[in-house]
Amino acid sequence: MTKIRVWITMLLAMALIAAACGGDEADEPAPAPQTTAATAETPDTTAAMDDEEDMDDEQAMDEEDMDDEQAMDEEDMDDEEDMPIEEEEVTTTTVLTGEELMGGSCAPPPEPAPPRGVEPVDGLTIIKAYSGDVPNIDPRLNFEARGSELAANMYDQLITFHLDENEDGVLIADSSRPQGLLAESWEFNADCTSVTFTLRQGVKFNHTGNEMTANDVKWSFRRAALHQDRVGGWFDHAVIALYDYGDEETIDDVITVIDDYTIRFDFLYPTPFPLHVLSNAGVTVYDSAVLSRQGTTSDPWARDFLQSTDTGTGPFYLESVDPGVQVTLKRNDDYFLGPAQAERVILRIIPDEAQQAALLSAGEIDFAEAVPVTAIPELRAQGVKVTTVGGNNQAVMYMNPTRPPFDDVKVRQAISYAYPYDDVLDGVYFGAASRGGGPIPSTTPTFDPDAPFYTYDLDKARALLAESSYPDGFTTQLYIDATLQFAPELAIVVQASLAQIGIDVEIVRLSAGDFSENVFAEDGTKTDPLEARINPMDFFLFYFGSGSWVNEPQYHMELFWEVDAYAMRSNYSNTLVTEKLEAAKLLSPAEPERIQLYKDVQALMLEDAPAVWLAEPHLIVASSQAIQGFIWRPDQINRYYFVTKTP
């Protein structure tokens, strides 16, 4: 294992040297692949496991070590159809009442978010280094970290969460204590199928001073549901059962404006997390008067208008965008919870990680989006504050089971065995990641630590490839968003690892915008979700976005792995997995049968191997010592309203 760590470290060092010297053409973002029809929670900071032998005992897919209930023996691995778990009868439990589903109550008593209580400082600026441009600033149309961060700081949601400060000074969101933000209070009905929100009065939209009312809330949810099929709000709405997937037109029937400050949401059935979903950064409220005027016949929802401005109520608003240079946010001095301390937040485009680290050490920036983990000890020695927080984020490498060569399960299993999981935690992340290893993150309820995880085993990888339709190997392309921290390093490890079993990998590096556009590319003429997806990237790293903003297994699986899942673009489908996921929705979160269903799903999906779950990266925040008030939520998006800086 030590030799492997050395190999990974040397490999990355050589890659970084090559990049510094100009590298090859693959080091530059590549042209986007052509699509054919694109129209139409408190975190667990568990570190990486220290003892590799214990990890092998607990997680190895080894027929000699695992008990009869969990083993997938050699005969079962050879025969995709012959899986004992498929013979189990899927539960047909009847739908429970809302009170039973919620464990006794729909939600804790309403609690309003408190004022920040800091003094605004004129001229105070917080500067953060971004590694690339922001492709989209419309909260319902951005699907990457930077756009989501802008949305979270310019717009408000109905709900937020109580914050507790941990020993490192990080403000941790407590998902058991929802707080009213734009909503002042709420009341569920007896069976938890309806909630009525009382809105705050006097909340003003930035730029216009228009007062936010229930009509703005409903208009915003209508826009999310109707502005483009399968883009934006349909997942947030469907996952809390406002309507079924494809029934977006019923949005007018399920949201009722009672008066200017009262609005009711009606659900098809109760779910465990409606308030959590309504706190997500993209579930925003727009100034409907402005956007209604800006709408046109060809663009009724003013999508073009929202590419260059904002219409939110948040603590900051968009002051300017200089593509390739920086984005500037200005403080909202009339914010309803009181103004933030900083007058401006500047998000400066600095693609080079080493340059970010140098500027941070020199005190020229306050935050760095991406610093090399190898530089962390030196940065700390120079007085830079480096905070790491573990959570439910996942680095996932997807394979498309509907297209060759990944339509062969033995190919997918071989690739899963060829990746050096444990050594990457040290060789790439230097301890700033956890092992994880399956479709449900290790910090999410129902995660099964005894699931049949893959381990690094080149002999098994070679044997499986020899039994596949590609015994002599093949050549493939691995697509990455080259602007994301760790994505290039992980791709290099994948390339070198698969070369050892005869698979030649070309790394294709895309810009954030091109990568996102291809991940979500669809053929608007197709109604079947699997047929509609035309993502040309059959083998790709979906790095950011593989952690759920609601840390709950049902939400996570509906987002990433159900057949109609919003963010699942590998085209994976397994009838038994679908049946078990549907059955789990009918059970209370604490119900043992529900827990077992999710454990079954993890085992089934590991056998199918539609992806390689590479690691669970910790959030790394490097800042100056003058910075306080960093916040952690499952979305891993910072809110600058809570950040203070010693002048």
XYZ file of C-alpha atoms in Angstrom:
647
model
C 0.000 0.000 0.000
C 2.900 2.368 0.756
C 4.236 1.865 -2.755
C 0.841 2.777 -4.177
C 0.736 5.981 -2.160
C 4.179 6.909 -3.434
C 3.046 6.092 -6.983
C -0.016 8.332 -6.691
C 1.999 11.183 -5.201
C 4.678 10.928 -7.904
C 2.049 10.675 -10.619
C 0.324 13.857 -9.470
C 3.607 15.659 -9.055
C 4.597 14.835 -12.630
C 1.193 15.967 -13.873
C 1.512 19.281 -12.037
C 5.010 19.803 -13.444
C 3.719 19.086 -16.941
C 0.931 21.599 -16.429
C 3.387 24.232 -15.230
C 5.514 23.652 -18.344
C 2.570 23.988 -20.680
C 1.503 20.328 -20.683
C -0.303 18.915 -23.660
C -3.504 19.838 -25.385
C -5.519 17.868 -22.822
C -4.529 20.389 -20.149
C -6.706 23.050 -21.790
C -10.494 22.963 -21.549
C -11.650 21.015 -24.568
C -14.457 21.969 -26.908
C -17.741 20.632 -25.587
C -18.906 17.372 -27.156
C -21.689 17.916 -29.644
C -25.218 17.090 -28.597
C -27.857 16.277 -31.158
C -31.069 17.623 -29.705
C -30.717 19.851 -26.687
C -33.928 21.666 -27.462
C -37.358 20.966 -27.093
C -27.984 18.845 8.904
C -25.209 18.536 11.443
C -22.274 17.032 9.594
C -20.243 14.030 10.616
C -16.589 15.075 10.504
C -15.370 11.492 10.452
C -11.867 11.308 9.062
C -10.597 8.660 6.661
C -10.262 5.208 8.231
C -6.836 4.786 9.791
C -6.446 1.018 9.625
C -6.477 -0.420 6.109
C -6.786 -3.973 7.375
C -9.927 -3.056 9.325
C -11.347 -1.400 6.233
C -10.685 -4.530 4.213
C -12.475 -6.628 6.855
C -15.460 -4.269 7.016
C -15.896 -3.314 3.374
C -14.120 -5.751 1.029
C -16.177 -7.661 -1.481
C -14.389 -10.876 -0.502
C -16.256 -14.170 -0.455
C -14.032 -15.602 2.267
C -14.684 -12.786 4.756
C -18.284 -11.689 4.338
C -21.201 -13.566 5.899
C -23.902 -15.328 3.929
C -26.357 -12.404 4.070
C -23.960 -9.890 2.507
C -21.629 -11.941 0.301
C -21.817 -11.724 -3.450
C -19.841 -14.880 -4.284
C -17.928 -15.576 -7.443
C -20.863 -17.387 -9.092
C -23.174 -14.431 -8.441
C -20.579 -11.977 -9.745
C -20.353 -14.035 -12.939
C -24.110 -14.113 -13.428
C -25.859 -10.745 -13.296
C -29.230 -12.442 -13.321
C -28.508 -14.777 -10.388
C -28.697 -12.538 -7.343
C -30.250 -13.887 -4.137
C -31.474 -10.462 -3.138
C -33.691 -10.339 -6.224
C -35.768 -13.179 -4.798
C -36.836 -11.087 -1.810
C -40.390 -9.833 -1.779
C -40.585 -6.073 -1.936
C -42.678 -4.504 0.818
C -46.181 -3.348 -0.022
C -46.763 -1.417 3.201
C -49.786 0.872 3.040
C -49.285 4.609 3.145
C -48.895 5.886 6.686
C -50.482 9.018 8.055
C -48.438 12.183 8.150
C -48.081 12.009 11.929
C -46.668 8.481 11.710
C -44.375 9.411 8.833
C -42.977 12.375 10.700
C -42.500 10.442 13.919
C -45.185 12.294 15.854
C -45.228 15.784 14.395
C -44.870 17.405 10.999
C -42.233 19.854 12.140
C -40.881 21.552 15.274
C -42.751 24.659 16.433
C -42.122 27.736 14.258
C -39.060 29.736 15.200
C -38.155 32.980 13.387
C -34.573 33.541 12.264
C -32.938 36.166 14.522
C -31.318 39.406 13.332
C -27.582 39.133 12.637
C -26.751 41.905 15.048
C -23.515 43.183 13.529
C -22.542 46.740 12.684
C -22.172 47.426 8.954
C -18.746 48.763 8.025
C -18.632 51.072 5.027
C -15.784 50.308 2.662
C -15.184 46.825 4.103
C -14.674 44.293 1.312
C -14.383 40.522 1.404
C -12.513 39.023 -1.555
C -12.796 35.380 -2.554
C -10.852 33.689 -5.335
C -12.959 31.745 -7.828
C -11.369 29.183 -10.138
C -13.643 30.020 -13.067
C -16.531 32.103 -14.327
C -20.123 31.731 -13.165
C -22.037 30.214 -16.126
C -25.493 31.227 -14.900
C -26.836 33.379 -12.053
C -30.532 32.448 -12.373
C -31.193 30.380 -9.210
C -33.403 27.941 -11.125
C -30.974 27.476 -14.002
C -27.557 27.061 -12.411
C -26.312 23.596 -11.639
C -22.843 24.213 -10.238
C -21.256 25.530 -7.077
C -20.499 29.132 -8.000
C -23.904 29.982 -9.407
C -25.542 28.389 -6.376
C -23.353 30.461 -4.072
C -24.444 33.658 -5.783
C -28.094 32.623 -5.511
C -27.750 31.847 -1.800
C -26.401 35.337 -1.139
C -28.730 37.357 -3.401
C -32.018 35.562 -2.750
C -33.945 34.334 0.277
C -36.035 31.222 0.876
C -39.114 30.649 2.986
C -37.121 28.603 5.526
C -33.623 28.526 6.986
C -32.028 26.695 9.973
C -30.732 27.475 13.419
C -26.939 27.814 13.582
C -24.658 26.399 16.282
C -20.964 27.246 16.504
C -18.589 24.274 16.773
C -15.160 24.164 18.414
C -13.477 25.398 15.216
C -15.689 28.469 15.038
C -17.757 27.087 12.151
C -21.495 27.853 12.220
C -23.236 24.506 11.712
C -26.833 24.410 10.467
C -29.049 22.288 12.733
C -31.590 20.672 10.392
C -33.742 19.637 13.366
C -34.495 23.317 14.041
C -36.008 24.989 10.973
C -36.421 28.738 11.243
C -38.661 31.115 9.364
C -36.871 33.388 6.905
C -39.315 34.889 4.389
C -41.959 32.896 6.225
C -42.552 34.147 9.739
C -44.380 31.003 10.865
C -46.174 27.917 9.524
C -48.871 25.455 10.471
C -49.417 21.940 9.111
C -52.826 20.297 8.951
C -53.597 17.135 10.934
C -52.326 14.617 8.381
C -49.345 16.702 7.222
C -50.610 17.050 3.662
C -50.887 20.824 3.801
C -48.900 23.681 5.307
C -49.922 27.327 5.616
C -47.176 29.951 5.782
C -47.540 33.386 7.306
C -45.052 35.656 5.538
C -42.984 38.433 7.049
C -44.371 41.871 6.353
C -42.247 44.711 5.083
C -39.667 42.587 3.219
C -38.422 44.587 0.203
C -36.889 43.429 -3.056
C -33.465 44.750 -3.940
C -33.248 47.340 -6.744
C -37.004 48.173 -6.749
C -38.138 48.415 -3.133
C -41.300 46.465 -4.016
C -42.735 44.630 -1.019
C -42.674 40.835 -1.171
C -46.141 39.263 -0.925
C -47.734 35.857 -1.281
C -48.307 36.608 -4.966
C -44.525 36.798 -5.490
C -44.118 33.448 -3.758
C -46.703 31.748 -5.949
C -45.372 33.390 -9.123
C -41.862 32.169 -8.295
C -43.023 28.598 -7.818
C -45.068 28.779 -11.037
C -41.975 29.977 -12.903
C -39.921 27.127 -11.483
C -42.537 24.587 -12.524
C -43.385 25.914 -15.980
C -40.473 27.879 -17.436
C -38.895 24.813 -19.043
C -39.776 21.182 -18.693
C -37.354 19.234 -16.477
C -35.226 22.260 -15.669
C -35.097 23.929 -12.288
C -37.944 23.598 -9.847
C -39.707 20.436 -10.927
C -37.501 18.236 -8.726
C -37.886 20.404 -5.619
C -41.642 20.372 -6.096
C -42.053 16.695 -6.934
C -39.831 15.405 -4.129
C -42.159 16.997 -1.540
C -45.215 15.770 -3.494
C -46.629 19.080 -4.675
C -47.262 17.111 -7.855
C -45.987 14.027 -9.652
C -43.195 14.279 -12.186
C -44.655 15.522 -15.436
C -47.681 17.165 -13.788
C -46.151 20.636 -13.517
C -49.330 22.213 -14.890
C -51.115 21.441 -11.615
C -48.958 23.961 -9.747
C -51.853 26.448 -9.713
C -54.038 23.921 -7.925
C -51.615 23.135 -5.090
C -50.445 26.618 -4.068
C -53.176 28.957 -2.839
C -52.765 32.637 -2.025
C -55.051 33.372 0.928
C -54.090 37.024 1.343
C -51.008 39.203 0.839
C -49.122 37.532 3.686
C -50.640 34.040 3.832
C -50.090 31.169 1.407
C -50.929 27.451 1.525
C -49.077 24.504 -0.041
C -51.047 21.258 -0.535
C -49.223 17.948 -1.010
C -50.334 14.708 -2.645
C -49.014 12.804 0.361
C -46.781 13.602 3.348
C -42.982 13.485 3.018
C -40.376 13.754 5.798
C -38.665 16.940 4.624
C -40.864 19.672 3.074
C -39.334 22.464 5.185
C -35.831 21.252 4.379
C -36.469 21.393 0.644
C -38.037 24.844 0.928
C -34.759 26.038 2.481
C -32.623 25.049 -0.524
C -30.611 27.821 -2.160
C -32.419 27.548 -5.502
C -35.945 27.605 -4.028
C -36.075 31.369 -4.169
C -38.651 34.152 -4.352
C -38.385 36.647 -7.222
C -39.743 40.139 -7.724
C -42.627 39.055 -9.938
C -43.534 42.614 -10.979
C -40.097 43.103 -12.554
C -39.891 39.725 -14.250
C -43.441 39.928 -15.568
C -42.542 43.182 -17.325
C -39.291 41.743 -18.680
C -40.936 38.643 -20.117
C -41.432 38.404 -23.879
C -43.335 36.118 -26.213
C -40.232 34.031 -26.816
C -38.959 34.335 -23.236
C -42.044 34.675 -21.004
C -40.148 33.900 -17.791
C -37.373 36.466 -18.406
C -34.565 33.953 -18.430
C -32.348 36.240 -20.534
C -32.947 39.142 -18.162
C -31.766 37.076 -15.192
C -28.425 36.354 -16.840
C -27.172 39.787 -15.877
C -29.190 40.911 -12.872
C -30.994 39.650 -9.777
C -34.461 40.266 -8.350
C -34.162 38.873 -4.839
C -34.587 40.037 -1.261
C -31.215 38.763 -0.039
C -28.548 40.423 2.106
C -26.510 41.205 -1.037
C -27.405 42.106 -4.589
C -25.523 41.985 -7.875
C -23.535 45.149 -8.480
C -21.482 44.118 -11.510
C -20.247 41.197 -13.594
C -16.944 41.393 -15.455
C -16.593 38.012 -17.251
C -13.226 36.402 -16.709
C -12.315 38.984 -14.081
C -14.767 39.174 -11.163
C -18.335 39.330 -9.856
C -19.170 42.001 -7.286
C -21.985 41.808 -4.733
C -23.155 44.914 -2.841
C -24.656 44.936 0.661
C -28.397 45.432 1.032
C -28.485 48.095 3.744
C -32.239 47.602 4.201
C -32.116 43.838 4.700
C -34.974 42.757 6.978
C -32.677 40.952 9.454
C -30.263 43.864 9.546
C -27.339 44.541 7.197
C -24.234 42.387 6.857
C -20.897 43.729 8.019
C -19.119 43.816 4.651
C -20.177 46.445 2.133
C -18.980 44.363 -0.805
C -18.100 40.778 -1.631
C -15.795 40.435 -4.639
C -15.502 37.045 -6.302
C -12.299 37.285 -8.303
C -11.489 34.827 -11.105
C -8.083 33.247 -10.386
C -7.878 29.850 -12.133
C -4.472 28.846 -10.784
C -4.598 27.110 -7.371
C -1.007 28.007 -6.508
C -1.715 31.662 -7.238
C -4.764 31.539 -4.981
C -2.595 30.151 -2.182
C 0.073 32.812 -2.720
C -2.449 35.657 -2.692
C -4.031 34.268 0.459
C -0.663 34.082 2.204
C 0.085 37.652 1.134
C -3.235 38.886 2.532
C -4.505 40.075 -0.860
C -7.597 37.848 -0.761
C -9.711 36.648 2.170
C -10.939 33.284 0.864
C -9.528 30.810 -1.635
C -11.949 28.539 -3.426
C -9.275 25.972 -4.246
C -5.858 25.570 -2.672
C -3.670 22.506 -3.203
C -4.032 20.189 -0.223
C -0.280 19.723 -0.357
C 0.033 23.417 0.516
C -2.162 23.249 3.625
C 0.671 22.670 6.173
C 2.698 25.538 4.708
C -0.343 27.819 4.579
C -1.088 27.140 8.225
C 2.534 27.851 9.089
C 2.166 31.203 7.320
C -0.874 32.097 9.401
C -3.620 31.102 6.985
C -6.716 29.572 8.573
C -7.597 26.245 6.927
C -10.846 24.613 8.060
C -12.056 21.211 6.871
C -15.592 19.998 7.482
C -16.812 16.530 6.568
C -20.292 16.111 5.186
C -22.313 14.224 2.617
C -20.600 15.306 -0.592
C -19.454 12.572 -2.989
C -16.957 12.393 -5.832
C -18.642 10.048 -8.307
C -17.441 8.676 -11.636
C -20.454 7.725 -13.749
C -20.677 5.049 -16.431
C -23.569 4.784 -18.887
C -24.968 1.213 -18.715
C -26.979 1.700 -21.912
C -24.018 2.310 -24.217
C -20.944 0.175 -24.996
C -18.514 -0.587 -23.517
C -20.246 0.283 -20.235
C -23.320 -1.787 -21.056
C -21.282 -4.816 -19.910
C -21.576 -5.174 -16.130
C -18.209 -6.964 -15.937
C -16.531 -3.929 -17.496
C -18.107 -1.688 -14.871
C -17.129 -4.062 -12.068
C -13.563 -4.301 -13.407
C -13.244 -0.514 -13.384
C -14.633 -0.442 -9.847
C -11.930 -2.854 -8.665
C -9.129 -0.993 -10.474
C -9.432 2.241 -8.487
C -7.085 2.668 -5.430
C -9.704 4.030 -3.042
C -7.857 4.111 0.266
C -4.605 5.433 -1.110
C -6.271 8.328 -2.894
C -7.470 9.580 0.506
C -3.822 10.178 1.402
C -2.237 10.637 -2.029
C -4.782 13.106 -3.444
C -6.798 14.472 -0.527
C -4.098 14.182 2.158
C -6.743 13.124 4.657
C -9.332 15.760 3.709
C -11.836 13.128 2.559
C -13.564 10.006 3.854
C -13.915 6.598 2.255
C -17.656 6.246 1.713
C -17.978 3.938 -1.238
C -21.627 3.538 -2.240
C -24.728 5.305 -3.511
C -25.742 6.626 -0.073
C -23.150 8.876 1.644
C -21.638 7.592 4.871
C -23.043 10.527 6.869
C -26.605 10.003 5.604
C -29.139 7.949 7.605
C -29.484 4.292 6.434
C -25.893 4.145 5.152
C -24.768 0.514 5.492
C -21.147 0.231 6.716
C -21.277 -3.493 5.963
C -22.297 -3.128 2.317
C -20.166 -5.052 -0.222
C -17.948 -2.136 -1.171
C -15.281 -2.445 -3.837
C -11.633 -2.382 -2.881
C -8.473 -1.971 -4.925
C -7.827 -5.414 -6.453
C -6.119 -5.481 -9.856
C -6.290 -9.297 -10.067
C -10.099 -9.224 -9.776
C -10.252 -6.276 -12.172
C -8.209 -8.101 -14.818
C -10.194 -11.318 -14.365
C -13.521 -9.543 -14.784
C -12.330 -7.675 -17.866
C -11.087 -10.963 -19.361
C -14.597 -12.410 -18.903
C -16.247 -9.345 -20.447
C -16.983 -8.471 -24.054
C -13.712 -6.523 -24.096
C -11.053 -8.992 -22.910
C -8.288 -7.029 -24.629
C -9.364 -3.717 -23.175
C -10.545 -0.615 -25.014
C -10.086 3.134 -25.372
C -12.500 5.620 -23.819
C -12.805 9.288 -22.874
C -13.251 10.543 -19.315
C -14.923 13.973 -19.125
C -14.308 16.365 -16.243
C -15.082 19.931 -15.228
C -11.456 21.061 -15.211
C -12.175 24.071 -12.988
C -13.194 22.004 -9.954
C -10.768 21.231 -7.164
C -9.457 17.646 -7.242
C -11.222 16.706 -10.481
C -8.015 16.812 -12.607
C -6.051 14.899 -9.951
C -8.689 12.189 -9.646
C -8.872 11.872 -13.427
C -5.106 11.328 -13.610
C -5.334 8.546 -11.012
C -8.187 6.914 -12.957
C -6.200 7.139 -16.177
C -3.108 5.514 -14.656
C -5.088 2.870 -12.749
C -7.143 1.686 -15.708
C -4.046 1.570 -17.910
C -2.851 -1.279 -15.674
C -5.775 -3.458 -16.769
C -5.672 -2.541 -20.454
C -8.133 0.381 -20.596
C -6.737 3.479 -22.306
C -8.357 6.661 -20.940
C -8.217 10.064 -22.609
C -9.039 12.908 -20.200
C -11.276 15.558 -21.762
C -11.262 18.774 -19.754
C -14.269 21.051 -20.167
C -15.221 24.431 -18.791
C -17.868 24.462 -16.059
C -20.513 25.728 -18.473
C -19.809 23.162 -21.206
C -19.698 20.314 -18.708
C -23.010 21.301 -17.116
C -24.664 21.817 -20.505
C -23.769 18.304 -21.596
C -24.676 16.611 -18.325
C -28.193 18.018 -18.584
C -28.613 17.788 -22.358
C -31.954 16.324 -23.388
C -33.947 15.583 -26.499
C -37.110 17.595 -25.992
C -39.041 15.400 -28.440
C -38.768 12.314 -26.205
C -41.119 11.679 -23.292
C -39.328 8.669 -21.786
C -36.712 10.036 -19.346
C -34.082 7.462 -20.317
C -34.581 8.087 -24.029
C -34.645 11.850 -23.558
C -31.187 12.033 -21.999
C -28.592 12.611 -24.662
C -25.609 13.437 -22.464
C -22.761 12.461 -24.827
C -20.423 11.854 -21.897
C -20.683 8.127 -21.172
C -17.800 8.218 -18.676
C -17.552 11.324 -16.529
C -16.795 12.767 -13.113
C -19.852 14.484 -11.636
C -18.007 16.120 -8.804
C -19.969 18.996 -7.353
C -23.650 18.237 -6.935
C -23.171 14.651 -5.837
C -24.045 15.590 -2.302
C -27.672 16.184 -1.385
C -28.770 19.529 -0.014
C -31.180 17.568 2.184
C -29.300 14.902 4.110
C -31.925 12.162 3.859
C -31.783 8.927 1.787
C -35.119 9.378 0.027
C -34.178 12.859 -1.147
C -30.710 11.680 -2.178
C -31.944 8.718 -4.217
C -34.743 10.705 -5.867
C -32.192 13.326 -6.859
C -29.483 11.042 -8.222
C -30.538 7.443 -8.786
C -34.213 6.915 -9.522
C -35.035 6.360 -13.201
C -36.636 9.796 -13.409
C -34.051 11.397 -11.128
C -33.238 15.008 -11.880
C -29.445 14.738 -11.576
C -28.959 11.093 -12.636
C -27.454 11.208 -16.087
C -25.848 7.767 -16.335
C -29.146 6.184 -17.552
C -28.991 3.514 -14.848
C -32.148 1.444 -14.326
C -32.895 -1.620 -12.206
C -36.514 -2.687 -11.671
C -35.892 -4.152 -8.232
C -34.052 -1.031 -7.080
C -36.983 1.070 -8.261
C -39.493 -1.110 -6.406
C -37.543 -0.940 -3.176
C -37.106 2.828 -3.404
C -40.820 3.277 -3.988
C -41.636 1.015 -1.037
C -39.277 2.933 1.262
C -41.189 6.167 0.620
C -44.204 4.744 2.404
C -42.391 4.149 5.682
C -41.386 6.334 8.593
C -37.679 7.306 8.626
C -37.088 5.288 11.826
C -38.916 2.167 10.579
C -36.510 -0.856 10.490
C -38.110 -2.093 7.282
C -37.272 1.215 5.582
C -33.680 1.002 6.763
C -33.394 -2.530 5.373
C -34.825 -1.463 2.012
C -32.113 1.159 1.628
C -29.472 -1.387 2.644
C -30.799 -3.733 -0.043
C -30.598 -0.931 -2.594
C -26.976 -0.258 -1.712
C -26.038 -3.913 -2.237
C -27.927 -4.139 -5.533
C -26.361 -0.984 -6.912
C -22.856 -1.993 -5.901
C -23.397 -5.253 -7.819
C -24.643 -3.315 -10.856
C -21.767 -0.807 -10.565
C -23.263 2.067 -12.586
C -20.665 4.350 -11.002
C -17.469 4.357 -8.997
C -17.936 6.181 -5.712
C -14.414 7.563 -5.413
C -14.454 9.404 -2.081
C -16.386 11.779 0.142
C -14.421 15.027 -0.004
C -14.451 17.292 3.003
C -15.191 20.946 2.466
C -11.891 22.845 2.653
C -12.057 26.539 3.482
C -8.847 28.539 3.442
C -9.169 32.084 4.751
C -7.277 34.838 6.465
C -7.207 34.884 10.256
C -9.272 38.078 10.123
C -12.276 36.116 8.819
C -14.912 34.718 11.181
C -18.410 33.275 10.760
C -17.920 30.588 8.143
C -21.160 28.581 7.821
C -21.677 24.882 6.986
C -24.877 23.481 5.526
C -25.347 20.262 3.542
C -25.201 22.294 0.315
C -21.656 23.417 1.274
C -22.461 26.971 0.137
C -21.127 29.867 2.152
C -23.429 32.694 3.209
C -21.485 35.952 3.449
C -24.181 37.493 5.588
C -22.643 35.610 8.521
C -19.017 36.345 7.636
C -17.224 39.079 9.542
C -13.769 40.473 9.022
C -11.571 42.293 11.473
C -10.838 45.619 9.741
